[in-house]
Short mmCIF file of C-alpha atoms in Angstrom, two decimals:
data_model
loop_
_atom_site.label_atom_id
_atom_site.label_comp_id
_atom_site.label_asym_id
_atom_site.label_seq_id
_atom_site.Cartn_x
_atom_site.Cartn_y
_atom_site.Cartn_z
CA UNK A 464 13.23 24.54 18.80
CA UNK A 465 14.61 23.02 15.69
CA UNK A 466 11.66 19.72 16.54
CA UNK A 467 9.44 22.42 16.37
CA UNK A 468 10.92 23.84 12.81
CA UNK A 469 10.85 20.91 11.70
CA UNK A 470 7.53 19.80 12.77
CA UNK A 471 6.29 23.10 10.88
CA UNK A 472 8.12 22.69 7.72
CA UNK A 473 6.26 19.23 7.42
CA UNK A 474 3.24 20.86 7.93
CA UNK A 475 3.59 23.59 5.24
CA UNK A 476 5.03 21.24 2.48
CA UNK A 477 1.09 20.08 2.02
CA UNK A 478 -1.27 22.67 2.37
CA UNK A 479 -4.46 21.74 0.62
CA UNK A 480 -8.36 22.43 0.41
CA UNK A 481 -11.17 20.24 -0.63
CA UNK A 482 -14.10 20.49 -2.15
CA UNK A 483 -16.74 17.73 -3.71
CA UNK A 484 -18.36 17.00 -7.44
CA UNK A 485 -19.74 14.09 -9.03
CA UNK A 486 -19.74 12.32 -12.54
CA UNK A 487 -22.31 11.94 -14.69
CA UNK A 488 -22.41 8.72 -13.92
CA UNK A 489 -21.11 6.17 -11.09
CA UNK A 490 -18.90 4.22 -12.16
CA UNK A 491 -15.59 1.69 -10.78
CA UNK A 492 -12.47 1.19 -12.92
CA UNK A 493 -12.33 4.32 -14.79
CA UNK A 494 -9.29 5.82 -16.18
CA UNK A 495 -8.29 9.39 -15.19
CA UNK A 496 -5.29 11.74 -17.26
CA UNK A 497 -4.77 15.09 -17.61
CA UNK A 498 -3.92 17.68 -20.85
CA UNK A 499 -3.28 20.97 -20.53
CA UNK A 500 -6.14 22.51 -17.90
CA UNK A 501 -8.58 19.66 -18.55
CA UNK A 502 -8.89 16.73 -16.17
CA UNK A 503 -10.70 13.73 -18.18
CA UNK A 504 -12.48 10.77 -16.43
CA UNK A 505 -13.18 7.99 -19.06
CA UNK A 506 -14.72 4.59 -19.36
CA UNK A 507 -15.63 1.91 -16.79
CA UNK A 508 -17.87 -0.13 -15.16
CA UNK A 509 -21.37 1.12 -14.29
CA UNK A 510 -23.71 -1.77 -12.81
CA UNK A 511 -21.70 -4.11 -14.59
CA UNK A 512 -21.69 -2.81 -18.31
CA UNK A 513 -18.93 -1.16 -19.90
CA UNK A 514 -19.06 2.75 -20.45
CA UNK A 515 -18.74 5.43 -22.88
CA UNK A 516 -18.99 8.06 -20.69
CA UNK A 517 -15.93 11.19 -20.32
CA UNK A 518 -16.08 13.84 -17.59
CA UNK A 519 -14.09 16.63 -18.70
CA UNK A 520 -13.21 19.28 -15.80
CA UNK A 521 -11.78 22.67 -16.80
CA UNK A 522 -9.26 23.35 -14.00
CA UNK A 523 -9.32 27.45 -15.49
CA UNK A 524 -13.65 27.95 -15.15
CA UNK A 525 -13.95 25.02 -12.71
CA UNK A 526 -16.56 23.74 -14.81
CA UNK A 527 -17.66 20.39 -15.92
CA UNK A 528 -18.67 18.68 -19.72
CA UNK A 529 -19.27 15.37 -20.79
CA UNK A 530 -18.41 13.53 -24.12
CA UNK A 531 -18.31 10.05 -24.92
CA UNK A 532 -16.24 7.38 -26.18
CA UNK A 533 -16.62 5.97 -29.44
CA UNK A 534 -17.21 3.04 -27.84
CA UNK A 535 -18.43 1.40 -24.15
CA UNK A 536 -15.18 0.06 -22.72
CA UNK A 537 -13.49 -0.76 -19.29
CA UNK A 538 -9.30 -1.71 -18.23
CA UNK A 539 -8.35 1.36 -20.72
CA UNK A 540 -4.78 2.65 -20.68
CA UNK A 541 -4.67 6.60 -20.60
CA UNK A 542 -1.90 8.38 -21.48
CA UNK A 543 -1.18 12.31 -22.55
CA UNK A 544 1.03 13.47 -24.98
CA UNK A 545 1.77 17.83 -26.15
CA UNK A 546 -2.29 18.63 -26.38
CA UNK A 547 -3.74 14.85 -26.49
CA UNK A 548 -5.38 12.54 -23.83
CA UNK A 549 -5.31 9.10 -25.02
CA UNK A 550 -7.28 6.53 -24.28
CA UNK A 551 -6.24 3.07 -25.11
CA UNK A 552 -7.67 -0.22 -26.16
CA UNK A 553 -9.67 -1.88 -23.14
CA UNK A 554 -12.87 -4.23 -22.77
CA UNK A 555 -15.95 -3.99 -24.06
CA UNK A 556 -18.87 -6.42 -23.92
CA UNK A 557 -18.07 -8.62 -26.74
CA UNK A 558 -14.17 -8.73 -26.26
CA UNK A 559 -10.92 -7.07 -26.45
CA UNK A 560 -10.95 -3.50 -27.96
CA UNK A 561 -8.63 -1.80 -30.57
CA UNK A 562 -9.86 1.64 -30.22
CA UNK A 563 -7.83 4.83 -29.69
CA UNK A 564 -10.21 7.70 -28.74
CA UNK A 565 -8.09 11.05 -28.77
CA UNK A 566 -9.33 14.35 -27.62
CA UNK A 567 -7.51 17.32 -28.78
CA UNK A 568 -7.41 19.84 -25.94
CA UNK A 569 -6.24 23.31 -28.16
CA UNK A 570 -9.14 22.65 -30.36
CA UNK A 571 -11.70 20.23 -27.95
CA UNK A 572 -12.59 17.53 -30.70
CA UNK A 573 -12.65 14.01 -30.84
CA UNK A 574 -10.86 11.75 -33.43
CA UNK A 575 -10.14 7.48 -32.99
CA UNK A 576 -7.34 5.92 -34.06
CA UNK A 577 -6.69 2.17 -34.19
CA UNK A 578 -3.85 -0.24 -32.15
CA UNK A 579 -2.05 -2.96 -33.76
CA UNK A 580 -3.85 -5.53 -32.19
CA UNK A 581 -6.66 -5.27 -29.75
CA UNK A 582 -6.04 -5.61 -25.76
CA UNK A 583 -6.42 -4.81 -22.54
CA UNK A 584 -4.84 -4.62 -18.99
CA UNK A 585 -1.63 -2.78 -20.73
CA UNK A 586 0.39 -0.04 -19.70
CA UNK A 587 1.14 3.49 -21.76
CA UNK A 588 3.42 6.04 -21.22
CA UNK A 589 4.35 9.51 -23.37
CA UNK A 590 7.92 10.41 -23.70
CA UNK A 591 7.45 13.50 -26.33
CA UNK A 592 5.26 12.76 -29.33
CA UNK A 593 6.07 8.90 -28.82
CA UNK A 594 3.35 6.98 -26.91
CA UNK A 595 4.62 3.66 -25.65
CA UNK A 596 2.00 0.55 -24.95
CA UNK A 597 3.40 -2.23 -23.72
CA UNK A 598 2.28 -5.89 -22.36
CA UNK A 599 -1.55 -6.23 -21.45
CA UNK A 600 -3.80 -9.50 -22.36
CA UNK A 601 -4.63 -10.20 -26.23
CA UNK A 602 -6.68 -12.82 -28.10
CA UNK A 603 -3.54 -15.19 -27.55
CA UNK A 604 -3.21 -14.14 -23.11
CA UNK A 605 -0.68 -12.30 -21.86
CA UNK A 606 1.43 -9.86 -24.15
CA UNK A 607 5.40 -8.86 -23.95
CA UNK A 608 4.80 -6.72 -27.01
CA UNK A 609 5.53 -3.20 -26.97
CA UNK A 610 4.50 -0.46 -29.54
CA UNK A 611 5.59 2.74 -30.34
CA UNK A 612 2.99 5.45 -31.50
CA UNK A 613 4.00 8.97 -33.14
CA UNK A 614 1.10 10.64 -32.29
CA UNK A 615 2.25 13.74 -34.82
CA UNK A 616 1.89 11.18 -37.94
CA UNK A 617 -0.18 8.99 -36.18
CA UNK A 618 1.87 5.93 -37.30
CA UNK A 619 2.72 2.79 -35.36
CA UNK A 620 5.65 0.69 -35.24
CA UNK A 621 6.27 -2.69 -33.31
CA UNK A 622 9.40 -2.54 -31.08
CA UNK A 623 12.30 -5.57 -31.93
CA UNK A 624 12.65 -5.37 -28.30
CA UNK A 625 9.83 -7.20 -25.19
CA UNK A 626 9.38 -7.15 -22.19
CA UNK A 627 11.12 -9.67 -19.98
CA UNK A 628 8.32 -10.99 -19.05
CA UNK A 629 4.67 -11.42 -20.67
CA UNK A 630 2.18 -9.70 -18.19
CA UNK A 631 -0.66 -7.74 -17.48
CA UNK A 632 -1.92 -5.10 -14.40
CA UNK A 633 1.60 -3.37 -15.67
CA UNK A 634 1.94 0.26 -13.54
CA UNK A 635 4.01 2.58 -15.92
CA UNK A 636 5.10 5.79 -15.57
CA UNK A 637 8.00 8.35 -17.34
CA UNK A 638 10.35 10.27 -15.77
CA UNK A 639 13.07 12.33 -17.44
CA UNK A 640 13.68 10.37 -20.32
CA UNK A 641 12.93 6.96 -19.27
CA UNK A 642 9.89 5.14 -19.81
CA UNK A 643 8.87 2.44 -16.64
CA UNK A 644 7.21 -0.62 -16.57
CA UNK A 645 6.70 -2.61 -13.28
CA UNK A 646 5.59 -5.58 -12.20
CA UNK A 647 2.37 -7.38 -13.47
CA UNK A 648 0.97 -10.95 -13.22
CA UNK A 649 0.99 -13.29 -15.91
CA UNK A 650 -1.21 -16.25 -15.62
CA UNK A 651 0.57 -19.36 -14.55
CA UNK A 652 3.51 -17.61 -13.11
CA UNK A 653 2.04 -15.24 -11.25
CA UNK A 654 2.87 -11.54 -9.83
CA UNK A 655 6.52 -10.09 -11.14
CA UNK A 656 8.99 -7.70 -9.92
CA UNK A 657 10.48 -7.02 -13.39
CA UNK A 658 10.46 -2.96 -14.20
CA UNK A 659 11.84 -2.90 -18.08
CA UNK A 660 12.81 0.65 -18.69
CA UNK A 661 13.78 2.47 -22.01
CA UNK A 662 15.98 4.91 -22.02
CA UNK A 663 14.49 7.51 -25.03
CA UNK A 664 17.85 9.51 -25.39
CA UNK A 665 19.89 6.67 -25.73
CA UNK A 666 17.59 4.43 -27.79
CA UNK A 667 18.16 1.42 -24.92
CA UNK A 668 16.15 -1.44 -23.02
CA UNK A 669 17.71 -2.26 -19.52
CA UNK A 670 15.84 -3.94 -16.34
CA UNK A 671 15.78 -3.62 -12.55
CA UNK A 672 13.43 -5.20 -9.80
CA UNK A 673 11.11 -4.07 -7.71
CA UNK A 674 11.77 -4.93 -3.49
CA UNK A 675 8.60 -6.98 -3.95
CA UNK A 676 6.88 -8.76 -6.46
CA UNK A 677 3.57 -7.56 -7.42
CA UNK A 678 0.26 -6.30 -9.59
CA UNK A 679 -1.73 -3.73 -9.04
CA UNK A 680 0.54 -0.73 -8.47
CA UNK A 681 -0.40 2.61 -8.37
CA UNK A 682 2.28 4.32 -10.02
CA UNK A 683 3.07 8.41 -10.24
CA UNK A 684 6.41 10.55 -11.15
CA UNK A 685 6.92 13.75 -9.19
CA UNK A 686 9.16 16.33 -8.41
CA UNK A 687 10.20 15.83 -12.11
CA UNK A 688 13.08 12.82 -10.92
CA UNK A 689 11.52 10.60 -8.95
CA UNK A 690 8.61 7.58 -10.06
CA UNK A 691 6.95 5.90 -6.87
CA UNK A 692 5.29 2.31 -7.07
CA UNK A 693 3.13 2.45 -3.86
CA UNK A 694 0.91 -0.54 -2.82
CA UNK A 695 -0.71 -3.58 -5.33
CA UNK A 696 -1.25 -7.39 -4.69
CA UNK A 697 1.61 -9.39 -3.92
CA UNK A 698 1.23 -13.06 -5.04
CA UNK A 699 2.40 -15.56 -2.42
CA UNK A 700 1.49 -18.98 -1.38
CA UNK A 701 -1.20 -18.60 0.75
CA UNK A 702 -3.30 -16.28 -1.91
CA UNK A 703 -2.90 -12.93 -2.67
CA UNK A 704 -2.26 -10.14 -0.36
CA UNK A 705 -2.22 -5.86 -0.10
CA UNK A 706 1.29 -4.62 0.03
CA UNK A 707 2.33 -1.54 1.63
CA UNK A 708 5.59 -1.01 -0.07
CA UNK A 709 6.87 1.76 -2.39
CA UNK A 710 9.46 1.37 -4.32
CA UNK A 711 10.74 5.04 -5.69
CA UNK A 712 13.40 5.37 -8.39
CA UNK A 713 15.47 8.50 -8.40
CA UNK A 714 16.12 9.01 -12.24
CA UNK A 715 18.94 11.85 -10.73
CA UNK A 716 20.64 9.34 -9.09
CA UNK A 717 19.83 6.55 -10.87
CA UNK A 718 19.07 4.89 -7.59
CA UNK A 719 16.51 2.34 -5.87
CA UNK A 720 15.28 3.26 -2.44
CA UNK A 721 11.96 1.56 -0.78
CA UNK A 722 9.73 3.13 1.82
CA UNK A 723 6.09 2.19 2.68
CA UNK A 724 2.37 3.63 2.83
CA UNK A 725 0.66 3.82 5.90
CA UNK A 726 -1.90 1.04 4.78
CA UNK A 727 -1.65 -1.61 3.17
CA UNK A 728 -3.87 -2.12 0.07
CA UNK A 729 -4.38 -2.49 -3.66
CA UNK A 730 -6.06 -0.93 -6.39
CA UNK A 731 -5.39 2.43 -5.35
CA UNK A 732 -5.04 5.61 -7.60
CA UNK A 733 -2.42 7.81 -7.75
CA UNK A 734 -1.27 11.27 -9.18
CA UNK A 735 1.45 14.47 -8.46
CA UNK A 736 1.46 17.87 -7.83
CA UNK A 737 4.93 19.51 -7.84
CA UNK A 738 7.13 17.46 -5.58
CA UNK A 739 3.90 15.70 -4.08
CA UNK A 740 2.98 12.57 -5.12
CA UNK A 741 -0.48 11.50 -3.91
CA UNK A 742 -1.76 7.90 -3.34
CA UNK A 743 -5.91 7.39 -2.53
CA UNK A 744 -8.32 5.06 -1.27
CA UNK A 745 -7.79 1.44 -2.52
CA UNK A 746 -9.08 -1.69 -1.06
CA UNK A 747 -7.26 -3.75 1.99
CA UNK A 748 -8.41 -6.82 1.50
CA UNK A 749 -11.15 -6.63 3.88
CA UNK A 750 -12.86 -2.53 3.00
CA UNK A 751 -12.29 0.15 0.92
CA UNK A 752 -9.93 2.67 1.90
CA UNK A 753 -10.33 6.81 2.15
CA UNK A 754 -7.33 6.88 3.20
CA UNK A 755 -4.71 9.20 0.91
CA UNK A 756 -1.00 9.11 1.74
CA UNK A 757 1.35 12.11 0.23
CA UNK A 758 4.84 12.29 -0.33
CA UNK A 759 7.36 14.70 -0.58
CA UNK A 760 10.06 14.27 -3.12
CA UNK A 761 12.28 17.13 -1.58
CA UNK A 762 12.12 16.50 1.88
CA UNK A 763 11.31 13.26 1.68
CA UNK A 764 8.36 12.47 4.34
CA UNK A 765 4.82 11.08 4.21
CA UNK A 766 1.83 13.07 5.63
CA UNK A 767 -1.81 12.17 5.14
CA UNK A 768 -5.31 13.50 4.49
CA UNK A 769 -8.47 11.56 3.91
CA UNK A 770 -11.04 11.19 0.80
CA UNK A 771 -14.60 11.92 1.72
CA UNK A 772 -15.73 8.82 1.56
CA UNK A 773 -14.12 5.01 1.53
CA UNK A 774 -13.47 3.59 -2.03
CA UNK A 775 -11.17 1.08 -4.22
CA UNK A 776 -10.92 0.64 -7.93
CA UNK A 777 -11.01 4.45 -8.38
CA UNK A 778 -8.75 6.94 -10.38
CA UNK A 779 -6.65 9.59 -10.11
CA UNK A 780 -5.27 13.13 -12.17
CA UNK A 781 -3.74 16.24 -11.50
CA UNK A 782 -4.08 19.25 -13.31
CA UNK A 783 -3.28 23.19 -12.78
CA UNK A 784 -2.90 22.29 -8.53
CA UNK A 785 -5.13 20.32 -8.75
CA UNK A 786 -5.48 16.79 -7.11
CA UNK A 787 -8.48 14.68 -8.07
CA UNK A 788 -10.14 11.04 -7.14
CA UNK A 789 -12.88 9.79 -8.97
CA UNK A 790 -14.68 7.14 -9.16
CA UNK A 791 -14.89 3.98 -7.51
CA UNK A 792 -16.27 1.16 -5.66
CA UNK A 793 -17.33 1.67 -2.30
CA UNK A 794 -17.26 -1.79 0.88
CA UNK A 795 -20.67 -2.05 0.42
CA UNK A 796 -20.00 -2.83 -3.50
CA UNK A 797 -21.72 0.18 -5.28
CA UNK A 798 -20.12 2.28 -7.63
CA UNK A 799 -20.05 5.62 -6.87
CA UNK A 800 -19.98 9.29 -8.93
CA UNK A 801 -18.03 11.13 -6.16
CA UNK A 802 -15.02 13.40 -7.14
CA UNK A 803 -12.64 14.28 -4.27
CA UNK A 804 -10.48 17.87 -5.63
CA UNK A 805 -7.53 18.81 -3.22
CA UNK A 806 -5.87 22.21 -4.32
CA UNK A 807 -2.79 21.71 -3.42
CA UNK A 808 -1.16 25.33 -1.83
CA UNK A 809 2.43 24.07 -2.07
CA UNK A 810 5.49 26.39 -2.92
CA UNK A 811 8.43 24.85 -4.45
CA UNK A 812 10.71 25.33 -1.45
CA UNK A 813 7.91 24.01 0.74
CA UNK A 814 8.24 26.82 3.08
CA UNK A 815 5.21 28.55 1.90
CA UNK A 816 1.48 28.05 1.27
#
């Protein structure tokens, strides 16, 4: 009886249902973040050329817009912060890019803004009105610099403090007051386990280590405590490999646990609803992945669903319940326009749906 129970309670802790869109266009290694109801798909590759194109999904009417961004880019950092989506620097055609586009979701316009110095490949995080960037690749390789951004009087400044390592592929993520940054690869060295972390309440820098050194990471917080590092390349000897391991950080606790995904495989996209965090498609090494792994930060346990169709190099956003995968490269090697949207039915005690 209580197996049973159990086996139940696992069951009900992810109820979801799917349905299908597309983007305007098909496109691999877009960026995906969420503000307020909208759910914004920006940038990428599409046949090879850097795009301009936004997909902005209204989780309220279920409808779908388009914008663009003030310039064709790819390897964008997105971050929101109180009623902006950010989208960071990248590549475009002829180089690096400096560019900030901004969309303002109270009042749905469009303003840019400029970095401090053009790059790509870094990680961003939002910790109040402070936007963090930190590491990515610059005119002079890989970066340990981190800036600070108030996005209320849209002023930089340069932090005295870097990271422990210069890097790029950074996964990032915030949870309570702490701002993440793990792993990487910097040229030379190759794939880290560093995770610098700063502490906004205290006004502090301190390091840990990931269980496995690596680039690549999809990285989400959920339940409100708990940031997951699920899958990425791991840089050994023989070449590079697909990991399976996730490292999760309990910010409660302040305590390191490991678990791992049911696949191996990098390039993967992640997001969270409620105490779910959600980790899609991906490549192996060998195909492209639909597989989407889900865990639960209260009970703890993994379940599993499937994307409708096979894809790496995708992204990810949640917004209002909703779960969405966009995007992507497919095994055959075309990009592809396909939106996967899982309402999630989940109840906070996980005993309903």
């Amino acid at each position: 009886m209580k197996i049973l129970l159990l086996f139940l309670l696992l069951q009900l802790s992810f109820c979801q249902h799917r349905e299908n869109a597309t983007l305007s266009q098909p496109r691999e290694d877009l960026i995906a973040v969420s503000v307020s109801t909208y759910a914004l798909f920006s940038g990428g590759m599409y046949d090879s050329i850097p795009s301009s194109k936004v997909d902005v999904w209204d989780a309220i009417t279920r409808k779908w817009s388009t914008a663009e961004l003030s310039e064709p880019r790819t390897d964008i950092s997105a971050t929101a912060s109180q009623n902006l989506a950010l989208f960071i620097g990248g590549r475009t055609l002829s180089g690096l890019s400096g560019v900030i586009d901004i969309f303002d979701s109270v009042n749905r316009t469009w303003y840019a803004d400029k970095l401090l110095e053009p790059r790509a490949f870094m990680a961003s995080v939002s910790l109040a009105d402070l936007v963090i960037v930190a590491g990515g690749e610059t005119s002079n390789g890989e970066s340990s610099s981190i800036d600070f951004y108030n996005v209320t009087t849209r002023e930089w400044t340069r932090s005295s403090y870097s990271l422990k390592q210069k890097r790029k592929n950074i996964a990032s993520t915030s949870v309570g007051m702490k701002a993440l940054f793990a792993g990487g690869y910097q040229t030379g060295v190759g794939c880290s386990n560093v995770v610098d972390i700063f502490d906004s309440f205290k006004q502090t820098w301190s390091t840990a280590k990931l269980s496995q050194p690596r680039k690549d990471i999809a990285a989400v917080t959920a339940g409100g405590s708990v940031a997951l590092f699920a899958g990425g390349t791991t840089c050994n000897e023989d070449g590079f490999n697909v990991s399976d391991v996730v490292d999760i950080y309990d910010s409660d606790t302040d305590t390191w646990s490991t678990s791992k995904l049911s696949q191996a495989r990098s390039n993967l996209a992640a997001c969270a609803v409620l105490s779910q965090g959600l980790f899609g498609g991906g490549s192996t090494g060998t195909q492209m992945s639909d597989m989407v792994d889900y865990y639960d930060t209260s009970s703890k346990s993994w379940g599993s669903t499937l994307l409708s169709q096979a894809r790496g190099a995708l992204s990810a956003t949640a917004s209002a319940g909703f779960a969405m995968f966009g995007g992507g490269k497919t095994t055959v090697g075309s990009d592809t326009d396909l939106v996967d949207i899982f309402q999630i039915f989940c109840s906070p005690d996980h005993l309903k749906c």
